[in-house]
Structures are given as structure tokens and as C-alpha cells.
PDB file of C-alpha atoms in Angstrom:
ATOM      1  CA  TRP A   1      72.150 104.823  84.241  1.00 56.00           C
ATOM      2  CA  ARG A   2      75.945 104.654  84.806  1.00 62.00           C
ATOM      3  CA  LYS A   3      76.024 100.859  84.441  1.00 66.00           C
ATOM      4  CA  SER A   4      74.112 100.934  81.130  1.00 70.00           C
ATOM      5  CA  ILE A   5      76.683 103.337  79.685  1.00 71.00           C
ATOM      6  CA  LEU A   6      79.664 101.280  80.905  1.00 66.00           C
ATOM      7  CA  VAL A   7      78.221  98.024  79.533  1.00 68.00           C
ATOM      8  CA  SER A   8      77.924  99.616  76.093  1.00 74.00           C
ATOM      9  CA  ILE A   9      81.705 100.327  75.919  1.00 73.00           C
ATOM     10  CA  PRO A  10      83.475  97.139  74.705  1.00 70.00           C
ATOM     11  CA  GLU A  11      86.937  98.246  75.904  1.00 70.00           C
ATOM     12  CA  ILE A  12      85.794  98.287  79.539  1.00 66.00           C
ATOM     13  CA  LYS A  13      86.185  94.974  81.305  1.00 67.00           C
ATOM     14  CA  GLN A  14      82.869  93.972  82.835  1.00 65.00           C
ATOM     15  CA  PRO A  15      83.057  92.785  86.446  1.00 67.00           C
ATOM     16  CA  LYS A  16      82.174  89.307  87.595  1.00 71.00           C
ATOM     17  CA  SER A  17      79.706  88.947  90.407  1.00 75.00           C
ATOM     18  CA  TRP A  18      79.582  86.369  93.219  1.00 75.00           C
ATOM     19  CA  PRO A  19      77.219  85.968  96.161  1.00 78.00           C
ATOM     20  CA  ILE A  20      78.929  86.656  99.497  1.00 78.00           C
ATOM     21  CA  GLU A  21      78.747  82.936 100.339  1.00 84.00           C
ATOM     22  CA  HIS A  22      81.298  82.387  97.540  1.00 83.00           C
ATOM     23  CA  LEU A  23      83.795  85.059  98.633  1.00 84.00           C
ATOM     24  CA  GLU A  24      86.694  82.587  98.989  1.00 86.00           C
ATOM     25  CA  GLU A  25      85.965  81.265  95.480  1.00 87.00           C
ATOM     26  CA  ALA A  26      86.077  84.858  94.195  1.00 85.00           C
ATOM     27  CA  LYS A  27      89.421  85.456  95.925  1.00 85.00           C
ATOM     28  CA  ASP A  28      90.832  82.245  94.405  1.00 86.00           C
ATOM     29  CA  TYR A  29      89.641  83.376  90.966  1.00 85.00           C
ATOM     30  CA  VAL A  30      91.378  86.740  91.393  1.00 84.00           C
ATOM     31  CA  ARG A  31      94.655  85.108  92.444  1.00 81.00           C
ATOM     32  CA  SER A  32      94.585  82.492  89.666  1.00 84.00           C
ATOM     33  CA  HIS A  33      93.958  85.154  87.004  1.00 82.00           C
ATOM     34  CA  ASN A  34      96.630  87.551  88.338  1.00 79.00           C
ATOM     35  CA  GLU A  35      94.070  90.235  89.006  1.00 81.00           C
ATOM     36  CA  GLU A  36      94.773  93.036  91.483  1.00 84.00           C
ATOM     37  CA  GLY A  37      91.847  92.466  93.807  1.00 87.00           C
ATOM     38  CA  LEU A  38      88.138  92.755  94.390  1.00 86.00           C
ATOM     39  CA  ILE A  39      85.650  95.495  95.091  1.00 82.00           C
ATOM     40  CA  ILE A  40      83.128  94.054  97.521  1.00 82.00           C
ATOM     41  CA  LYS A  41      79.771  95.762  97.759  1.00 80.00           C
ATOM     42  CA  ARG A  42      76.100  95.101  98.257  1.00 75.00           C
ATOM     43  CA  LEU A  43      74.373  94.987  94.884  1.00 75.00           C
ATOM     44  CA  ASP A  44      71.720  97.396  96.163  1.00 77.00           C
ATOM     45  CA  SER A  45      74.182  99.919  97.622  1.00 76.00           C
ATOM     46  CA  PRO A  46      74.292 103.266  95.851  1.00 73.00           C
ATOM     47  CA  TYR A  47      77.395 104.800  94.348  1.00 70.00           C
ATOM     48  CA  VAL A  48      78.168 107.525  96.886  1.00 71.00           C
ATOM     49  CA  ILE A  49      81.035 109.973  96.669  1.00 71.00           C
ATOM     50  CA  SER A  50      82.599 110.755 100.044  1.00 69.00           C
ATOM     51  CA  ASP A  51      83.230 114.352 100.995  1.00 73.00           C
ATOM     52  CA  GLY A  52      86.635 113.211 102.317  1.00 68.00           C
ATOM     53  CA  THR A  53      85.812 113.705 105.994  1.00 69.00           C
ATOM     54  CA  LYS A  54      84.856 110.097 106.676  1.00 67.00           C
ATOM     55  CA  ARG A  55      85.343 106.684 105.137  1.00 65.00           C
ATOM     56  CA  LEU A  56      82.217 105.123 103.700  1.00 67.00           C
ATOM     57  CA  ASN A  57      81.793 101.368 104.061  1.00 72.00           C
ATOM     58  CA  HIS A  58      79.399 100.821 101.170  1.00 74.00           C
ATOM     59  CA  TRP A  59      82.243  99.379  99.103  1.00 77.00           C
ATOM     60  CA  ILE A  60      85.318  97.506 100.366  1.00 81.00           C
ATOM     61  CA  LYS A  61      88.554  97.015  98.419  1.00 84.00           C
ATOM     62  CA  TRP A  62      90.354  93.666  98.895  1.00 86.00           C
ATOM     63  CA  LYS A  63      93.815  93.296  97.360  1.00 89.00           C
ATOM     64  CA  ALA A  64      95.360  89.958  96.373  1.00 86.00           C
ATOM     65  CA  TRP A  65      98.708  90.511  98.113  1.00 89.00           C
ATOM     66  CA  LEU A  66     101.602  88.116  97.470  1.00 88.00           C
ATOM     67  CA  TYR A  67     104.361  87.290  99.981  1.00 89.00           C
ATOM     68  CA  ARG A  68     107.923  86.123  99.356  1.00 91.00           C
ATOM     69  CA  SER A  69     111.123  85.824 101.384  1.00 91.00           C
ATOM     70  CA  PHE A  70     114.374  87.331 100.016  1.00 94.00           C
ATOM     71  CA  PRO A  71     117.967  87.457 101.266  1.00 94.00           C
ATOM     72  CA  VAL A  72     118.957  90.993 102.259  1.00 95.00           C
ATOM     73  CA  ILE A  73     121.839  92.327 100.121  1.00 95.00           C
ATOM     74  CA  LYS A  74     122.394  95.432 102.248  1.00 95.00           C
ATOM     75  CA  ALA A  75     120.394  97.660 104.557  1.00 95.00           C
ATOM     76  CA  GLY A  76     120.724 101.028 106.217  1.00 93.00           C
ATOM     77  CA  PRO A  77     119.388 104.536 106.685  1.00 93.00           C
ATOM     78  CA  THR A  78     118.191 106.377 103.596  1.00 89.00           C
ATOM     79  CA  GLY A  79     119.833 109.627 104.685  1.00 82.00           C
ATOM     80  CA  THR A  80     116.471 111.387 104.797  1.00 84.00           C
ATOM     81  CA  GLY A  81     114.791 111.757 108.185  1.00 82.00           C
ATOM     82  CA  ASP A  82     114.570 108.428 109.981  1.00 84.00           C
ATOM     83  CA  GLY A  83     114.019 106.432 106.747  1.00 86.00           C
ATOM     84  CA  PHE A  84     115.497 102.932 106.590  1.00 94.00           C
ATOM     85  CA  THR A  85     115.646 100.500 103.662  1.00 95.00           C
ATOM     86  CA  ALA A  86     116.747  96.993 102.757  1.00 96.00           C
ATOM     87  CA  PHE A  87     117.885  95.944  99.291  1.00 96.00           C
ATOM     88  CA  ILE A  88     116.891  92.620  97.729  1.00 96.00           C
ATOM     89  CA  ASN A  89     117.742  90.896  94.464  1.00 95.00           C
ATOM     90  CA  ASN A  90     114.804  89.440  92.566  1.00 93.00           C
ATOM     91  CA  LEU A  91     116.121  87.397  89.624  1.00 92.00           C
ATOM     92  CA  GLY A  92     118.830  89.942  88.818  1.00 93.00           C
ATOM     93  CA  ARG A  93     116.818  93.056  89.614  1.00 94.00           C
ATOM     94  CA  GLU A  94     117.915  94.928  92.730  1.00 96.00           C
ATOM     95  CA  GLN A  95     115.065  96.626  94.560  1.00 96.00           C
ATOM     96  CA  GLU A  96     114.838  98.857  97.606  1.00 95.00           C
ATOM     97  CA  ILE A  97     112.240  98.008 100.262  1.00 96.00           C
ATOM     98  CA  ALA A  98     111.246 100.508 102.960  1.00 95.00           C
ATOM     99  CA  VAL A  99     111.522  99.089 106.489  1.00 95.00           C
ATOM    100  CA  GLN A 100     109.173 100.860 108.899  1.00 93.00           C
ATOM    101  CA  HIS A 101     108.977  98.730 112.030  1.00 92.00           C
ATOM    102  CA  PRO A 102     111.640  99.501 114.716  1.00 93.00           C
ATOM    103  CA  SER A 103     112.304  95.830 115.613  1.00 92.00           C
ATOM    104  CA  ALA A 104     112.865  94.974 111.936  1.00 93.00           C
ATOM    105  CA  ARG A 105     115.299  97.886 111.589  1.00 94.00           C
ATOM    106  CA  GLU A 106     117.181  96.735 114.689  1.00 94.00           C
ATOM    107  CA  LYS A 107     117.559  93.174 113.343  1.00 93.00           C
ATOM    108  CA  LEU A 108     118.976  94.569 110.104  1.00 95.00           C
ATOM    109  CA  ARG A 109     121.345  96.926 111.968  1.00 93.00           C
ATOM    110  CA  ASP A 110     122.763  94.235 114.271  1.00 94.00           C
ATOM    111  CA  GLY A 111     123.049  91.626 111.488  1.00 92.00           C
ATOM    112  CA  SER A 112     120.602  89.125 113.003  1.00 92.00           C
ATOM    113  CA  GLY A 113     118.116  89.791 110.196  1.00 91.00           C
ATOM    114  CA  ARG A 114     119.437  88.283 106.971  1.00 93.00           C
ATOM    115  CA  PHE A 115     116.093  87.628 105.234  1.00 94.00           C
ATOM    116  CA  ILE A 116     113.130  89.896 104.619  1.00 94.00           C
ATOM    117  CA  VAL A 117     109.551  88.867 103.847  1.00 93.00           C
ATOM    118  CA  VAL A 118     108.073  91.252 101.332  1.00 94.00           C
ATOM    119  CA  ARG A 119     104.385  91.788 100.652  1.00 93.00           C
ATOM    120  CA  PHE A 120     103.718  92.994  97.102  1.00 92.00           C
ATOM    121  CA  LEU A 121     100.860  93.339  94.672  1.00 88.00           C
ATOM    122  CA  GLU A 122     102.436  91.878  91.541  1.00 87.00           C
ATOM    123  CA  GLU A 123     105.722  91.126  89.833  1.00 89.00           C
ATOM    124  CA  THR A 124     106.295  92.903  86.510  1.00 90.00           C
ATOM    125  CA  LYS A 125     107.835  91.291  83.415  1.00 91.00           C
ATOM    126  CA  ASP A 126     111.226  92.767  84.365  1.00 93.00           C
ATOM    127  CA  PHE A 127     110.917  91.315  87.925  1.00 93.00           C
ATOM    128  CA  ALA A 128     110.088  94.551  89.724  1.00 94.00           C
ATOM    129  CA  LEU A 129     107.791  94.127  92.720  1.00 94.00           C
ATOM    130  CA  ARG A 130     104.838  96.548  92.734  1.00 93.00           C
ATOM    131  CA  GLN A 131     103.975  98.194  96.058  1.00 93.00           C
ATOM    132  CA  PRO A 132     106.522  96.224  98.109  1.00 95.00           C
ATOM    133  CA  THR A 133     106.290  96.363 101.909  1.00 93.00           C
ATOM    134  CA  CYS A 134     108.471  94.753 104.572  1.00 94.00           C
ATOM    135  CA  LYS A 135     106.350  92.338 106.607  1.00 92.00           C
ATOM    136  CA  GLY A 136     109.090  90.667 108.634  1.00 91.00           C
ATOM    137  CA  VAL A 137     112.846  90.265 109.102  1.00 92.00           C
ATOM    138  CA  TYR A 138     114.322  86.876 110.018  1.00 91.00           C
ATOM    139  CA  ALA A 139     117.666  85.163 110.614  1.00 89.00           C
ATOM    140  CA  ASP A 140     116.688  82.271 108.323  1.00 86.00           C
ATOM    141  CA  PRO A 141     114.405  82.058 105.276  1.00 82.00           C
ATOM    142  CA  GLU A 142     110.761  81.953 106.313  1.00 67.00           C
ATOM    143  CA  PRO A 143     108.067  80.515 104.082  1.00 59.00           C
ATOM    144  CA  ALA A 144     105.542  83.236 103.316  1.00 54.00           C
ATOM    145  CA  THR A 145     102.782  81.051 104.771  1.00 53.00           C
ATOM    146  CA  LYS A 146     104.403  81.322 108.211  1.00 54.00           C
ATOM    147  CA  VAL A 147     104.761  85.098 108.200  1.00 51.00           C
ATOM    148  CA  VAL A 148     103.682  86.886 111.356  1.00 49.00           C
ATOM    149  CA  THR A 149     103.082  90.539 110.550  1.00 47.00           C
ATOM    150  CA  PHE A 150     103.933  93.363 112.898  1.00 45.00           C
ATOM    151  CA  ALA A 151     101.232  94.648 115.205  1.00 40.00           C
ATOM    152  CA  SER A 152      99.999  98.057 114.178  1.00 35.00           C
TER     153      SER A 152
END
């Protein structure tokens, strides 16, 4: 019922569908078309609304995160609680990145961390990074393919 209504609305982008054996192909498609991600689900799974008390695993969201290394312009406490941020310059646009991990904060405090690897969802036309997250702090530039993320 829901699907038949959505298909009839031309403004709504209709999803592509791949068999699970082609998941990597689907991920490559998403990246090459600058899409945000995928919703992965069994075709026969029902649309179920959670009551909020538990996470349902009928549908899985996969995001096409991007990674890039930037020189740190400055870093320090935010002045609120124990918040800590680093500032980067992305093609003339200065942006603040929250730094959560204690070892990353320490490297920025003592000056041994001069580069930050940022995970982000997309880059806007004015060079802002959407949903940026610090994934590592290094003394030298690190290619994003070599990034080792912090243990949770």
C-alpha cells in the first residue's frame, strides 16, 4: 500500500535495489553519485515502527563517509564543560571540529599533533564539511586510507 502511493509521486526519488551479493557494487554506486548512503533491508521485511525502547535490525543504515587529513590551525578547550576543538581550513573556510578522544586532545595540547583526520558526510559548495568528526591526530599528514580510528 505505502509503496504504491510513493511510486505515484514523481517528485520522490525511487530507490535502486541490489541483491546482497552486490553490496560492494551498491556502495561504489553511492560514492560515485555523491549520495549519502544506503538503507539495507530484506525485501520481505515489514516496515515496523520501534517503540523507542530497543533498536530493530530489520533495516540498517550505511553512510558513505569520506576521510581527509587537514593541518590544525589552532586547538583548545571550548570553555564549556570538558569540550575540546580543533580548527581546520578547507579551501579558505575555517571550520571547528570537536575532538572527543583523550589521546587526541593530549597530542593537540602538547603540540605533537599538527594534523587531524576528519570523517565527514559531504562537502558543501562553500567547502563546509557536513557532520565532521575527528578520527585521528598525527604529527605528519596521514593519507585517509591509513587512518586507524580510536577504539570505542
